């Protein structure tokens, strides 16, 4: 593992997995450094992971992921391609777009300025990794993460959603105190919010995203898994009957499920 330095003395750490071609790691370092060297904010860390799949049947066997810590806020990009060098080029484009989008949101807020570009129209959106197919009867919850959900406004939650390039972001609404989630509407690509409880008639939500009026289902994790299998959705947000808290069960890229629950 090695690092190249910029004027900010950023050490881009690169990890590889699988038969990553020779020269791909320093190439990724150079591409990420080109992006972060133009930032005015201090870059505290930068990590890249390159993964080359072994299976010949994988459509895009090369995946590249980067996480850059910009003054305490992590920003993530994740892409896939047919070759590793193509994936790194796409990663550079996607990371640059993620950083610009987060800075724009954080600087003006969702209530100000012009319309937000739909996520599906941002560079690299079409090159996100495909999920491996695992037969429904063989899928299981292979990872369970528990987080202390810091109270946030929906607007701040959307910024974190954008920064981490995720399908959803679980948080506790600052005003209502309810466990909530923001995600991208599959039809418009724009942010949408769901919550365990009403926001209240006095609450206004930024016009750039909408609020779901469909009640959040109460279920066990096993029931949530059945719903995920039946709907084919990337995730389900539900009230866990065992804890009463809002939780998310989601499809992982390896074809299995991941579970995110709030810390009590």
mmCIF file with all atom_site columns, C-alpha atoms in Angstrom, residues 74 76 143-152 160 164 166 168-172 179-180 243 245-250 252 258-264:
data_model
loop_
_atom_site.group_PDB
_atom_site.id
_atom_site.type_symbol
_atom_site.label_atom_id
_atom_site.label_alt_id
_atom_site.label_comp_id
_atom_site.label_asym_id
_atom_site.label_entity_id
_atom_site.label_seq_id
_atom_site.pdbx_PDB_ins_code
_atom_site.Cartn_x
_atom_site.Cartn_y
_atom_site.Cartn_z
_atom_site.occupancy
_atom_site.B_iso_or_equiv
_atom_site.pdbx_formal_charge
_atom_site.auth_seq_id
_atom_site.auth_comp_id
_atom_site.auth_asym_id
_atom_site.auth_atom_id
_atom_site.pdbx_PDB_model_num
ATOM 1  C CA . UNK A 1 74  ? -17.313 11.355 4.265  1.00 0.00 ? 74  UNK A CA 1
ATOM 2  C CA . UNK A 1 76  ? -18.514 8.077  -1.263 1.00 0.00 ? 76  UNK A CA 1
ATOM 3  C CA . UNK A 1 143 ? -24.844 -8.288 7.963  1.00 0.00 ? 143 UNK A CA 1
ATOM 4  C CA . UNK A 1 144 ? -26.529 -6.371 10.780 1.00 0.00 ? 144 UNK A CA 1
ATOM 5  C CA . UNK A 1 145 ? -25.424 -2.805 11.537 1.00 0.00 ? 145 UNK A CA 1
ATOM 6  C CA . UNK A 1 146 ? -26.636 -0.839 14.532 1.00 0.00 ? 146 UNK A CA 1
ATOM 7  C CA . UNK A 1 147 ? -26.212 2.933  14.635 1.00 0.00 ? 147 UNK A CA 1
ATOM 8  C CA . UNK A 1 148 ? -26.958 5.668  17.101 1.00 0.00 ? 148 UNK A CA 1
ATOM 9  C CA . UNK A 1 149 ? -29.178 7.856  14.928 1.00 0.00 ? 149 UNK A CA 1
ATOM 10 C CA . UNK A 1 150 ? -28.275 11.491 15.458 1.00 0.00 ? 150 UNK A CA 1
ATOM 11 C CA . UNK A 1 151 ? -31.306 13.794 15.142 1.00 0.00 ? 151 UNK A CA 1
ATOM 12 C CA . UNK A 1 152 ? -31.300 15.528 11.750 1.00 0.00 ? 152 UNK A CA 1
ATOM 13 C CA . UNK A 1 160 ? -25.777 12.584 3.825  1.00 0.00 ? 160 UNK A CA 1
ATOM 14 C CA . UNK A 1 164 ? -22.594 8.439  0.725  1.00 0.00 ? 164 UNK A CA 1
ATOM 15 C CA . UNK A 1 166 ? -26.605 5.176  -0.934 1.00 0.00 ? 166 UNK A CA 1
ATOM 16 C CA . UNK A 1 168 ? -31.464 5.339  1.500  1.00 0.00 ? 168 UNK A CA 1
ATOM 17 C CA . UNK A 1 169 ? -30.456 7.137  4.697  1.00 0.00 ? 169 UNK A CA 1
ATOM 18 C CA . UNK A 1 170 ? -31.954 6.206  8.081  1.00 0.00 ? 170 UNK A CA 1
ATOM 19 C CA . UNK A 1 171 ? -32.206 9.014  10.650 1.00 0.00 ? 171 UNK A CA 1
ATOM 20 C CA . UNK A 1 172 ? -34.280 10.451 13.508 1.00 0.00 ? 172 UNK A CA 1
ATOM 21 C CA . UNK A 1 179 ? -37.362 7.341  13.017 1.00 0.00 ? 179 UNK A CA 1
ATOM 22 C CA . UNK A 1 180 ? -37.398 8.253  9.338  1.00 0.00 ? 180 UNK A CA 1
ATOM 23 C CA . UNK A 1 243 ? -38.142 -2.970 19.238 1.00 0.00 ? 243 UNK A CA 1
ATOM 24 C CA . UNK A 1 245 ? -38.017 1.334  16.095 1.00 0.00 ? 245 UNK A CA 1
ATOM 25 C CA . UNK A 1 246 ? -37.704 2.122  12.408 1.00 0.00 ? 246 UNK A CA 1
ATOM 26 C CA . UNK A 1 247 ? -35.362 -0.299 10.619 1.00 0.00 ? 247 UNK A CA 1
ATOM 27 C CA . UNK A 1 248 ? -34.229 -0.951 7.058  1.00 0.00 ? 248 UNK A CA 1
ATOM 28 C CA . UNK A 1 249 ? -33.711 -4.307 5.373  1.00 0.00 ? 249 UNK A CA 1
ATOM 29 C CA . UNK A 1 250 ? -31.902 -3.953 2.055  1.00 0.00 ? 250 UNK A CA 1
ATOM 30 C CA . UNK A 1 252 ? -26.646 -6.157 -0.715 1.00 0.00 ? 252 UNK A CA 1
ATOM 31 C CA . UNK A 1 258 ? -28.345 -6.362 5.187  1.00 0.00 ? 258 UNK A CA 1
ATOM 32 C CA . UNK A 1 259 ? -30.195 -5.006 8.210  1.00 0.00 ? 259 UNK A CA 1
ATOM 33 C CA . UNK A 1 260 ? -29.773 -1.543 9.725  1.00 0.00 ? 260 UNK A CA 1
ATOM 34 C CA . UNK A 1 261 ? -31.336 -0.811 13.108 1.00 0.00 ? 261 UNK A CA 1
ATOM 35 C CA . UNK A 1 262 ? -31.089 2.145  15.495 1.00 0.00 ? 262 UNK A CA 1
ATOM 36 C CA . UNK A 1 263 ? -29.205 1.722  18.740 1.00 0.00 ? 263 UNK A CA 1
ATOM 37 C CA . UNK A 1 264 ? -31.566 1.771  21.706 1.00 0.00 ? 264 UNK A CA 1
#
